Every structure is written in structure tokens, then in C-alpha cells.
mmCIF file of N, CA and C in Angstrom:
data_model
loop_
_atom_site.group_PDB
_atom_site.id
_atom_site.type_symbol
_atom_site.label_atom_id
_atom_site.label_comp_id
_atom_site.label_asym_id
_atom_site.label_seq_id
_atom_site.Cartn_x
_atom_site.Cartn_y
_atom_site.Cartn_z
ATOM 1 N N MET A 158 -41.270 -16.646 8.457
ATOM 2 C CA MET A 158 -41.476 -15.361 8.870
ATOM 3 C C MET A 158 -42.449 -14.749 8.115
ATOM 4 N N THR A 159 -43.529 -14.056 8.478
ATOM 5 C CA THR A 159 -44.557 -13.420 7.714
ATOM 6 C C THR A 159 -44.105 -11.949 7.396
ATOM 7 N N ALA A 160 -44.226 -11.583 6.183
ATOM 8 C CA ALA A 160 -44.058 -10.082 5.807
ATOM 9 C C ALA A 160 -45.366 -9.428 6.237
ATOM 10 N N HIS A 161 -45.107 -8.157 6.629
ATOM 11 C CA HIS A 161 -46.198 -7.366 7.130
ATOM 12 C C HIS A 161 -46.337 -6.128 6.120
ATOM 13 N N VAL A 162 -47.614 -5.834 5.837
ATOM 14 C CA VAL A 162 -47.978 -4.597 4.852
ATOM 15 C C VAL A 162 -48.025 -3.457 5.886
ATOM 16 N N ASP A 163 -47.703 -2.290 5.397
ATOM 17 C CA ASP A 163 -48.034 -1.149 5.939
ATOM 18 C C ASP A 163 -49.523 -0.899 5.881
ATOM 19 N N PRO A 164 -50.166 -0.641 6.969
ATOM 20 C CA PRO A 164 -51.725 -0.383 6.900
ATOM 21 C C PRO A 164 -52.075 0.743 5.916
ATOM 22 N N ALA A 165 -51.458 1.889 5.694
ATOM 23 C CA ALA A 165 -51.830 2.896 4.858
ATOM 24 C C ALA A 165 -51.632 2.380 3.408
ATOM 25 N N ALA A 166 -50.543 1.718 3.153
ATOM 26 C CA ALA A 166 -50.334 1.063 1.805
ATOM 27 C C ALA A 166 -51.310 0.216 1.320
ATOM 28 N N ALA A 167 -51.838 -0.671 2.487
ATOM 29 C CA ALA A 167 -52.900 -1.629 2.174
ATOM 30 C C ALA A 167 -54.187 -0.924 1.880
ATOM 31 N N PHE A 168 -54.448 0.179 2.623
ATOM 32 C CA PHE A 168 -55.631 1.081 2.514
ATOM 33 C C PHE A 168 -55.677 1.604 1.072
ATOM 34 N N ARG A 169 -54.475 2.129 0.604
ATOM 35 C CA ARG A 169 -54.497 2.633 -0.670
ATOM 36 C C ARG A 169 -54.652 1.682 -1.801
ATOM 37 N N ALA A 170 -54.066 0.476 -1.632
ATOM 38 C CA ALA A 170 -54.302 -0.565 -2.574
ATOM 39 C C ALA A 170 -55.651 -1.016 -2.684
ATOM 40 N N ALA A 171 -56.295 -1.081 -1.598
ATOM 41 C CA ALA A 171 -57.773 -1.561 -1.370
ATOM 42 C C ALA A 171 -58.647 -0.412 -2.128
ATOM 43 N N VAL A 172 -58.283 0.719 -1.743
ATOM 44 C CA VAL A 172 -59.195 1.618 -2.424
ATOM 45 C C VAL A 172 -59.037 1.822 -4.018
ATOM 46 N N GLU A 173 -57.859 1.711 -4.355
ATOM 47 C CA GLU A 173 -57.507 1.694 -5.876
ATOM 48 C C GLU A 173 -58.227 0.495 -6.514
ATOM 49 N N ALA A 174 -58.197 -0.574 -5.864
ATOM 50 C CA ALA A 174 -58.867 -1.668 -6.550
ATOM 51 C C ALA A 174 -60.455 -1.737 -6.121
ATOM 52 N N ALA A 175 -60.943 -0.681 -5.532
ATOM 53 C CA ALA A 175 -62.379 -0.674 -5.352
ATOM 54 C C ALA A 175 -62.743 -1.792 -4.408
ATOM 55 N N ASP A 176 -62.072 -2.262 -3.432
ATOM 56 C CA ASP A 176 -62.296 -3.306 -2.573
ATOM 57 C C ASP A 176 -62.623 -2.736 -1.303
ATOM 58 N N VAL A 177 -64.054 -2.690 -1.117
ATOM 59 C CA VAL A 177 -64.424 -1.998 0.124
ATOM 60 C C VAL A 177 -64.218 -2.968 1.378
ATOM 61 N N GLU A 178 -64.289 -4.345 1.339
ATOM 62 C CA GLU A 178 -64.181 -5.145 2.370
ATOM 63 C C GLU A 178 -62.616 -5.175 2.734
ATOM 64 N N ALA A 179 -61.690 -5.091 1.971
ATOM 65 C CA ALA A 179 -60.170 -5.112 2.258
ATOM 66 C C ALA A 179 -59.830 -3.913 2.978
ATOM 67 N N ALA A 180 -60.531 -2.764 2.440
ATOM 68 C CA ALA A 180 -60.191 -1.442 3.161
ATOM 69 C C ALA A 180 -60.675 -1.519 4.573
ATOM 70 N N VAL A 181 -61.975 -1.804 4.752
ATOM 71 C CA VAL A 181 -62.508 -1.829 6.057
ATOM 72 C C VAL A 181 -61.941 -2.611 6.961
ATOM 73 N N ALA A 182 -61.429 -3.795 6.612
ATOM 74 C CA ALA A 182 -60.660 -4.677 7.569
ATOM 75 C C ALA A 182 -59.507 -4.189 8.106
ATOM 76 N N LEU A 183 -58.908 -3.079 7.560
ATOM 77 C CA LEU A 183 -57.716 -2.518 8.087
ATOM 78 C C LEU A 183 -58.048 -1.565 9.327
ATOM 79 N N PHE A 184 -59.207 -1.253 9.544
ATOM 80 C CA PHE A 184 -59.677 -0.396 10.642
ATOM 81 C C PHE A 184 -60.126 -1.032 11.910
ATOM 82 N N ALA A 185 -59.846 -0.554 13.238
ATOM 83 C CA ALA A 185 -60.412 -0.790 14.349
ATOM 84 C C ALA A 185 -62.024 -1.100 14.292
ATOM 85 N N GLU A 186 -62.391 -1.884 15.164
ATOM 86 C CA GLU A 186 -63.849 -1.989 15.311
ATOM 87 C C GLU A 186 -64.523 -0.658 15.746
ATOM 88 N N ASP A 187 -63.934 0.154 16.498
ATOM 89 C CA ASP A 187 -64.523 1.422 16.884
ATOM 90 C C ASP A 187 -63.900 2.730 16.103
ATOM 91 N N CYS A 188 -63.408 2.463 14.929
ATOM 92 C CA CYS A 188 -62.737 3.487 14.200
ATOM 93 C C CYS A 188 -63.884 4.707 14.127
ATOM 94 N N VAL A 189 -63.314 5.810 13.778
ATOM 95 C CA VAL A 189 -63.993 7.042 13.542
ATOM 96 C C VAL A 189 -63.566 7.475 12.182
ATOM 97 N N PHE A 190 -64.946 7.890 11.477
ATOM 98 C CA PHE A 190 -64.788 8.569 10.078
ATOM 99 C C PHE A 190 -65.364 9.942 10.392
ATOM 100 N N HIS A 191 -64.481 10.969 9.789
ATOM 101 C CA HIS A 191 -64.836 12.348 9.640
ATOM 102 C C HIS A 191 -65.226 12.800 8.236
ATOM 103 N N SER A 192 -66.318 13.179 7.931
ATOM 104 C CA SER A 192 -66.804 13.496 6.609
ATOM 105 C C SER A 192 -66.436 14.878 6.312
ATOM 106 N N PRO A 193 -66.151 15.041 4.937
ATOM 107 C CA PRO A 193 -65.957 16.568 4.345
ATOM 108 C C PRO A 193 -67.228 17.266 4.381
ATOM 109 N N VAL A 194 -68.374 16.717 4.392
ATOM 110 C CA VAL A 194 -69.678 17.362 4.288
ATOM 111 C C VAL A 194 -70.719 17.190 5.465
ATOM 112 N N VAL A 195 -70.220 16.310 6.440
ATOM 113 C CA VAL A 195 -71.232 16.102 7.692
ATOM 114 C C VAL A 195 -70.468 16.424 8.908
ATOM 115 N N HIS A 196 -71.268 17.181 9.877
ATOM 116 C CA HIS A 196 -70.683 17.657 11.004
ATOM 117 C C HIS A 196 -70.134 16.722 11.861
ATOM 118 N N ALA A 197 -71.112 15.733 12.184
ATOM 119 C CA ALA A 197 -70.703 14.733 13.328
ATOM 120 C C ALA A 197 -69.998 13.488 12.753
ATOM 121 N N PRO A 198 -69.220 13.098 13.566
ATOM 122 C CA PRO A 198 -68.362 11.872 12.883
ATOM 123 C C PRO A 198 -69.205 10.672 13.088
ATOM 124 N N TYR A 199 -68.784 9.597 12.196
ATOM 125 C CA TYR A 199 -69.442 8.229 12.168
ATOM 126 C C TYR A 199 -68.476 7.322 12.917
ATOM 127 N N THR A 200 -69.028 6.221 13.663
ATOM 128 C CA THR A 200 -68.281 5.432 14.434
ATOM 129 C C THR A 200 -68.310 4.000 13.986
ATOM 130 N N GLY A 201 -67.449 3.213 13.844
ATOM 131 C CA GLY A 201 -67.344 1.869 13.638
ATOM 132 C C GLY A 201 -67.227 1.300 12.234
ATOM 133 N N ARG A 202 -66.887 0.278 12.028
ATOM 134 C CA ARG A 202 -66.625 -0.428 10.822
ATOM 135 C C ARG A 202 -68.073 -0.425 9.851
ATOM 136 N N GLU A 203 -69.148 -0.668 10.313
ATOM 137 C CA GLU A 203 -70.386 -0.692 9.365
ATOM 138 C C GLU A 203 -70.724 0.711 8.877
ATOM 139 N N ALA A 204 -70.552 1.679 9.696
ATOM 140 C CA ALA A 204 -70.544 3.011 9.059
ATOM 141 C C ALA A 204 -69.627 3.267 8.020
ATOM 142 N N LEU A 205 -68.195 3.040 8.235
ATOM 143 C CA LEU A 205 -67.300 3.085 7.356
ATOM 144 C C LEU A 205 -67.551 2.392 5.918
ATOM 145 N N ARG A 206 -67.955 1.121 6.016
ATOM 146 C CA ARG A 206 -68.232 0.278 4.882
ATOM 147 C C ARG A 206 -69.186 0.936 4.064
ATOM 148 N N ALA A 207 -70.350 1.441 4.742
ATOM 149 C CA ALA A 207 -71.436 1.961 4.008
ATOM 150 C C ALA A 207 -71.021 3.289 3.103
ATOM 151 N N ILE A 208 -70.278 4.119 3.816
ATOM 152 C CA ILE A 208 -69.708 5.449 3.411
ATOM 153 C C ILE A 208 -68.756 5.033 2.149
ATOM 154 N N LEU A 209 -67.631 4.184 2.357
ATOM 155 C CA LEU A 209 -66.757 3.910 1.362
ATOM 156 C C LEU A 209 -67.436 3.322 0.099
ATOM 157 N N ALA A 210 -68.441 2.442 0.370
ATOM 158 C CA ALA A 210 -69.228 1.879 -0.835
ATOM 159 C C ALA A 210 -69.887 2.887 -1.650
ATOM 160 N N ALA A 211 -70.419 3.922 -0.767
ATOM 161 C CA ALA A 211 -71.169 4.987 -1.565
ATOM 162 C C ALA A 211 -70.305 5.868 -2.392
ATOM 163 N N VAL A 212 -69.209 6.251 -1.660
ATOM 164 C CA VAL A 212 -68.266 7.142 -2.137
ATOM 165 C C VAL A 212 -67.640 6.522 -3.592
ATOM 166 N N MET A 213 -67.423 5.169 -3.487
ATOM 167 C CA MET A 213 -66.859 4.598 -4.629
ATOM 168 C C MET A 213 -67.924 4.623 -5.821
ATOM 169 N N THR A 214 -69.092 4.754 -5.761
ATOM 170 C CA THR A 214 -69.941 4.986 -6.590
ATOM 171 C C THR A 214 -70.090 6.507 -7.184
ATOM 172 N N VAL A 215 -69.683 7.475 -6.344
ATOM 173 C CA VAL A 215 -69.909 8.897 -6.613
ATOM 174 C C VAL A 215 -68.564 9.531 -7.121
ATOM 175 N N PHE A 216 -67.493 8.996 -6.788
ATOM 176 C CA PHE A 216 -66.147 9.525 -7.234
ATOM 177 C C PHE A 216 -65.986 8.970 -8.537
ATOM 178 N N GLU A 217 -65.516 9.799 -9.576
ATOM 179 C CA GLU A 217 -65.239 9.284 -10.944
ATOM 180 C C GLU A 217 -63.800 9.510 -11.324
ATOM 181 N N ASP A 218 -63.072 8.560 -11.869
ATOM 182 C CA ASP A 218 -61.608 8.632 -12.265
ATOM 183 C C ASP A 218 -60.821 9.097 -11.160
ATOM 184 N N PHE A 219 -61.199 8.346 -9.948
ATOM 185 C CA PHE A 219 -60.423 8.397 -8.762
ATOM 186 C C PHE A 219 -58.905 7.959 -8.824
ATOM 187 N N ARG A 220 -58.126 8.720 -8.247
ATOM 188 C CA ARG A 220 -56.476 8.428 -8.343
ATOM 189 C C ARG A 220 -55.954 9.003 -7.037
ATOM 190 N N TYR A 221 -54.937 8.303 -6.616
ATOM 191 C CA TYR A 221 -54.073 8.942 -5.668
ATOM 192 C C TYR A 221 -53.037 9.841 -6.442
ATOM 193 N N THR A 222 -52.619 10.948 -5.908
ATOM 194 C CA THR A 222 -51.635 11.468 -6.602
ATOM 195 C C THR A 222 -50.443 11.844 -5.814
ATOM 196 N N ALA A 223 -50.463 11.583 -4.370
ATOM 197 C CA ALA A 223 -49.318 11.861 -3.604
ATOM 198 C C ALA A 223 -49.593 11.158 -2.285
ATOM 199 N N GLU A 224 -48.584 11.061 -1.471
ATOM 200 C CA GLU A 224 -48.768 10.453 -0.160
ATOM 201 C C GLU A 224 -47.584 11.085 0.749
ATOM 202 N N TYR A 225 -48.066 11.147 2.151
ATOM 203 C CA TYR A 225 -47.061 11.759 3.104
ATOM 204 C C TYR A 225 -47.268 10.957 4.438
ATOM 205 N N ALA A 226 -46.168 10.649 5.066
ATOM 206 C CA ALA A 226 -46.082 9.854 6.176
ATOM 207 C C ALA A 226 -45.460 10.655 7.419
ATOM 208 N N GLY A 227 -46.098 10.348 8.658
ATOM 209 C CA GLY A 227 -45.327 10.867 9.728
ATOM 210 C C GLY A 227 -45.505 9.930 10.886
ATOM 211 N N PRO A 228 -44.844 10.323 11.958
ATOM 212 C CA PRO A 228 -45.113 9.383 13.201
ATOM 213 C C PRO A 228 -46.400 9.021 13.615
ATOM 214 N N ASP A 229 -47.259 9.874 13.295
ATOM 215 C CA ASP A 229 -48.701 9.836 13.734
ATOM 216 C C ASP A 229 -49.617 9.220 12.732
ATOM 217 N N GLY A 230 -49.320 9.148 11.519
ATOM 218 C CA GLY A 230 -50.204 8.590 10.464
ATOM 219 C C GLY A 230 -49.798 8.959 9.212
ATOM 220 N N HIS A 231 -50.773 8.855 8.227
ATOM 221 C CA HIS A 231 -50.470 8.944 6.720
ATOM 222 C C HIS A 231 -51.538 10.025 6.129
ATOM 223 N N VAL A 232 -51.003 10.703 5.156
ATOM 224 C CA VAL A 232 -51.852 11.455 4.428
ATOM 225 C C VAL A 232 -51.881 11.017 2.949
ATOM 226 N N LEU A 233 -53.066 10.820 2.198
ATOM 227 C CA LEU A 233 -53.092 10.204 0.890
ATOM 228 C C LEU A 233 -53.831 11.485 0.153
ATOM 229 N N GLU A 234 -53.129 11.961 -0.855
ATOM 230 C CA GLU A 234 -53.820 12.865 -1.602
ATOM 231 C C GLU A 234 -54.333 12.480 -2.742
ATOM 232 N N PHE A 235 -55.718 12.838 -3.262
ATOM 233 C CA PHE A 235 -56.378 12.302 -4.382
ATOM 234 C C PHE A 235 -57.029 13.357 -5.248
ATOM 235 N N ALA A 236 -57.310 12.912 -6.327
ATOM 236 C CA ALA A 236 -58.005 13.739 -7.337
ATOM 237 C C ALA A 236 -59.115 12.819 -8.082
ATOM 238 N N CYS A 237 -60.364 13.437 -8.410
ATOM 239 C CA CYS A 237 -61.170 12.810 -8.934
ATOM 240 C C CYS A 237 -62.250 13.704 -9.536
ATOM 241 N N ARG A 238 -63.441 13.243 -9.929
ATOM 242 C CA ARG A 238 -64.603 14.155 -10.469
ATOM 243 C C ARG A 238 -65.686 13.646 -9.689
ATOM 244 N N VAL A 239 -66.659 14.578 -9.566
ATOM 245 C CA VAL A 239 -68.070 14.405 -9.080
ATOM 246 C C VAL A 239 -68.999 15.082 -10.033
ATOM 247 N N GLY A 240 -69.582 14.487 -11.020
ATOM 248 C CA GLY A 240 -70.149 15.010 -12.080
ATOM 249 C C GLY A 240 -69.166 15.816 -12.955
ATOM 250 N N ASP A 241 -69.531 17.090 -13.072
ATOM 251 C CA ASP A 241 -68.727 17.897 -13.946
ATOM 252 C C ASP A 241 -67.809 18.787 -13.105
ATOM 253 N N ARG A 242 -67.477 18.379 -11.873
ATOM 254 C CA ARG A 242 -66.572 19.157 -11.124
ATOM 255 C C ARG A 242 -65.341 18.421 -10.620
ATOM 256 N N ASP A 243 -64.257 19.002 -11.073
ATOM 257 C CA ASP A 243 -62.818 18.369 -10.519
ATOM 258 C C ASP A 243 -62.876 18.545 -9.076
ATOM 259 N N LEU A 244 -62.467 17.502 -8.246
ATOM 260 C CA LEU A 244 -62.290 17.519 -6.908
ATOM 261 C C LEU A 244 -60.808 17.038 -6.545
ATOM 262 N N GLN A 245 -60.347 17.701 -5.539
ATOM 263 C CA GLN A 245 -59.025 17.483 -5.091
ATOM 264 C C GLN A 245 -59.368 17.323 -3.439
ATOM 265 N N GLY A 246 -58.461 16.306 -2.957
ATOM 266 C CA GLY A 246 -58.694 16.019 -1.555
ATOM 267 C C GLY A 246 -57.633 15.132 -0.851
ATOM 268 N N VAL A 247 -57.922 15.055 0.346
ATOM 269 C CA VAL A 247 -56.873 14.136 1.045
ATOM 270 C C VAL A 247 -57.664 13.004 2.014
ATOM 271 N N ASP A 248 -56.910 11.911 2.228
ATOM 272 C CA ASP A 248 -57.546 11.034 3.255
ATOM 273 C C ASP A 248 -56.359 11.068 4.361
ATOM 274 N N ILE A 249 -56.875 11.435 5.568
ATOM 275 C CA ILE A 249 -55.880 11.436 6.733
ATOM 276 C C ILE A 249 -56.111 10.300 7.431
ATOM 277 N N LEU A 250 -55.094 9.374 7.553
ATOM 278 C CA LEU A 250 -55.158 8.218 8.325
ATOM 279 C C LEU A 250 -54.335 8.319 9.704
ATOM 280 N N ARG A 251 -55.138 7.903 10.761
ATOM 281 C CA ARG A 251 -54.552 7.859 12.108
ATOM 282 C C ARG A 251 -54.417 6.673 12.744
ATOM 283 N N GLY A 252 -53.448 6.285 13.300
ATOM 284 C CA GLY A 252 -53.366 4.813 13.641
ATOM 285 C C GLY A 252 -52.501 4.240 12.608
ATOM 286 N N GLY A 253 -52.628 2.735 12.759
ATOM 287 C CA GLY A 253 -51.932 2.169 11.727
ATOM 288 C C GLY A 253 -50.581 2.156 11.711
ATOM 289 N N THR A 254 -49.868 2.737 12.491
ATOM 290 C CA THR A 254 -48.366 3.044 12.491
ATOM 291 C C THR A 254 -47.488 1.980 12.396
ATOM 292 N N GLY A 255 -48.136 0.748 12.908
ATOM 293 C CA GLY A 255 -47.252 -0.423 12.971
ATOM 294 C C GLY A 255 -48.041 -1.432 12.048
ATOM 295 N N PRO A 256 -47.224 -2.622 11.808
ATOM 296 C CA PRO A 256 -47.997 -3.728 10.909
ATOM 297 C C PRO A 256 -49.113 -4.394 11.693
ATOM 298 N N ASP A 257 -49.292 -4.416 13.053
ATOM 299 C CA ASP A 257 -50.242 -4.946 13.655
ATOM 300 C C ASP A 257 -51.318 -3.980 14.261
ATOM 301 N N ASP A 258 -51.101 -2.842 14.008
ATOM 302 C CA ASP A 258 -51.947 -1.578 14.644
ATOM 303 C C ASP A 258 -52.916 -1.237 13.535
ATOM 304 N N PRO A 259 -54.304 -1.513 13.830
ATOM 305 C CA PRO A 259 -55.265 -1.034 13.042
ATOM 306 C C PRO A 259 -55.466 0.351 12.808
ATOM 307 N N ILE A 260 -56.008 0.815 11.650
ATOM 308 C CA ILE A 260 -56.117 2.204 11.469
ATOM 309 C C ILE A 260 -57.195 2.490 12.566
ATOM 310 N N SER A 261 -57.200 3.782 13.246
ATOM 311 C CA SER A 261 -58.283 4.256 14.028
ATOM 312 C C SER A 261 -59.197 5.218 13.630
ATOM 313 N N GLU A 262 -58.582 6.089 12.539
ATOM 314 C CA GLU A 262 -59.411 7.114 12.141
ATOM 315 C C GLU A 262 -59.082 7.553 10.875
ATOM 316 N N LEU A 263 -60.220 7.890 10.088
ATOM 317 C CA LEU A 263 -60.125 8.329 8.619
ATOM 318 C C LEU A 263 -60.711 9.681 8.542
ATOM 319 N N ALA A 264 -60.108 10.856 8.175
ATOM 320 C CA ALA A 264 -60.759 12.074 8.089
ATOM 321 C C ALA A 264 -60.556 12.485 6.419
ATOM 322 N N VAL A 265 -61.512 12.883 5.859
ATOM 323 C CA VAL A 265 -61.388 13.294 4.517
ATOM 324 C C VAL A 265 -61.768 14.580 4.349
ATOM 325 N N LEU A 266 -60.741 15.503 3.682
ATOM 326 C CA LEU A 266 -61.111 16.850 3.197
ATOM 327 C C LEU A 266 -61.037 16.959 1.608
ATOM 328 N N VAL A 267 -61.865 18.009 1.236
ATOM 329 C CA VAL A 267 -61.923 18.026 -0.040
ATOM 330 C C VAL A 267 -62.124 19.519 -0.505
ATOM 331 N N ARG A 268 -61.810 19.898 -1.602
ATOM 332 C CA ARG A 268 -61.879 21.184 -2.283
ATOM 333 C C ARG A 268 -62.144 21.063 -3.766
ATOM 334 N N PRO A 269 -62.581 22.021 -4.457
ATOM 335 C CA PRO A 269 -63.087 23.150 -3.960
ATOM 336 C C PRO A 269 -64.480 23.210 -3.397
ATOM 337 N N TYR A 270 -65.137 24.278 -2.828
ATOM 338 C CA TYR A 270 -66.325 24.216 -2.428
ATOM 339 C C TYR A 270 -67.375 23.680 -3.203
ATOM 340 N N SER A 271 -67.396 23.913 -4.453
ATOM 341 C CA SER A 271 -68.288 23.520 -5.620
ATOM 342 C C SER A 271 -68.291 22.071 -5.630
ATOM 343 N N ALA A 272 -67.077 21.626 -5.552
ATOM 344 C CA ALA A 272 -67.120 19.928 -5.583
ATOM 345 C C ALA A 272 -67.457 19.492 -4.470
ATOM 346 N N ALA A 273 -67.359 20.069 -3.134
ATOM 347 C CA ALA A 273 -67.761 19.563 -1.912
ATOM 348 C C ALA A 273 -69.403 19.339 -2.019
ATOM 349 N N THR A 274 -69.858 20.672 -2.583
ATOM 350 C CA THR A 274 -71.141 20.671 -2.499
ATOM 351 C C THR A 274 -71.848 19.666 -3.489
ATOM 352 N N ALA A 275 -71.309 19.476 -4.702
ATOM 353 C CA ALA A 275 -71.578 18.327 -5.548
ATOM 354 C C ALA A 275 -71.552 16.990 -4.885
ATOM 355 N N LEU A 276 -70.547 16.797 -4.048
ATOM 356 C CA LEU A 276 -70.446 15.583 -3.427
ATOM 357 C C LEU A 276 -71.558 15.340 -2.421
ATOM 358 N N ARG A 277 -71.794 16.369 -1.667
ATOM 359 C CA ARG A 277 -72.858 16.303 -0.753
ATOM 360 C C ARG A 277 -74.120 15.992 -1.413
ATOM 361 N N THR A 278 -74.442 16.620 -2.344
ATOM 362 C CA THR A 278 -75.748 16.506 -3.299
ATOM 363 C C THR A 278 -75.751 15.097 -3.825
ATOM 364 N N ARG A 279 -74.701 14.391 -4.173
ATOM 365 C CA ARG A 279 -74.746 13.027 -4.837
ATOM 366 C C ARG A 279 -74.791 11.977 -3.748
ATOM 367 N N MET A 280 -74.219 12.285 -2.515
ATOM 368 C CA MET A 280 -74.323 11.307 -1.490
ATOM 369 C C MET A 280 -75.662 11.332 -0.958
ATOM 370 N N ALA A 281 -76.262 12.339 -0.726
ATOM 371 C CA ALA A 281 -77.640 12.450 -0.337
ATOM 372 C C ALA A 281 -78.669 11.797 -1.244
ATOM 373 N N GLU A 282 -78.340 11.769 -2.595
ATOM 374 C CA GLU A 282 -79.241 11.024 -3.531
ATOM 375 C C GLU A 282 -79.191 9.417 -3.426
ATOM 376 N N LEU A 283 -78.247 8.930 -2.980
ATOM 377 C CA LEU A 283 -77.961 7.573 -2.587
ATOM 378 C C LEU A 283 -79.071 7.054 -1.381
ATOM 379 N N PRO A 284 -79.390 5.676 -1.592
ATOM 380 C CA PRO A 284 -80.118 5.121 -0.437
ATOM 381 C C PRO A 284 -79.413 5.335 0.842
ATOM 382 N N ALA A 285 -80.428 5.801 1.866
ATOM 383 C CA ALA A 285 -79.872 6.157 3.085
ATOM 384 C C ALA A 285 -78.949 7.308 3.222
ATOM 385 N N GLY A 286 -79.043 8.094 2.215
ATOM 386 C CA GLY A 286 -77.973 9.308 2.095
ATOM 387 C C GLY A 286 -76.520 8.961 2.073
ATOM 388 N N GLY A 287 -76.225 7.872 1.628
ATOM 389 C CA GLY A 287 -74.947 7.374 1.401
ATOM 390 C C GLY A 287 -74.251 7.069 2.592
ATOM 391 N N ALA A 288 -74.884 6.937 3.654
ATOM 392 C CA ALA A 288 -74.481 6.602 5.145
ATOM 393 C C ALA A 288 -75.433 6.072 5.846
ATOM 394 N N PRO A 289 -75.003 5.242 7.021
ATOM 395 C CA PRO A 289 -75.914 4.781 7.613
ATOM 396 C C PRO A 289 -76.688 5.695 8.630
ATOM 397 N N ALA A 290 -77.945 5.342 9.071
ATOM 398 C CA ALA A 290 -78.848 6.044 9.843
ATOM 399 C C ALA A 290 -78.182 6.217 11.242
#
């Protein structure tokens, strides 16, 4: 009998280990990513891979501080810095409610506005603006 890992717990562990490939592997091929600083959503694993890799270079002292679960998904609260700004945010994961169910959606919300602005600026400075074209 094979033990199954909760997809949200596996995502948290992958992000904490800065393992982009392990994190992306937990998502459906047609997953959707909602950025805290870009209006239009990104679709697919390749877009998610590029964004997660970029964010892992921009966020400093990243740590999850709390987590919440419900029948429709999970919320992982985090704290970090972007330059000299303290940032607080949440990763909202939808899907992945069962061991063989991939995560279908990731929405990231951040505060305060000054930190979100710093995040937007730093992401735009990366090659391809921190995200796929």
C-alpha cells in the first residue's frame, strides 16, 4: 500500500525547499495562476514554472506562517521581504482535495500596497518580466 501525501502539504514542502519542479508537478497541465500584480491569469504548467522560479529569486526570508483547509482547497499564509519592504500574503490552492487530485488553481494575494508595488517592480526587472510572454 502506497502512502499518499496531501497535495497542499506537498506544495508547501516544495516551496519551502525552493524546489520549483516538485511544486509544479503537483498541478494539472491546464492549471491557472492568478497573480497579485497582473490582471490576466496565466494558464499552464510552463507559465507557473516561470513565475515560481522568478518569485523564489525575489522573495527574501520567505516562510509560511499559517495554513487553513476546507472542502474546496487550502490557504497557506506567508511572510517575506521584497527589498526593504515586509510583505504578508496568502497562497490560495484550489483542487488537490484528494491524494490523486492535482491542484488546479493558485491565486496569490499580498499586502501592503507598498510591498505589492515593490514586488511588481522587481518581477518586471527579471528577464521576460518574471513571467512567460
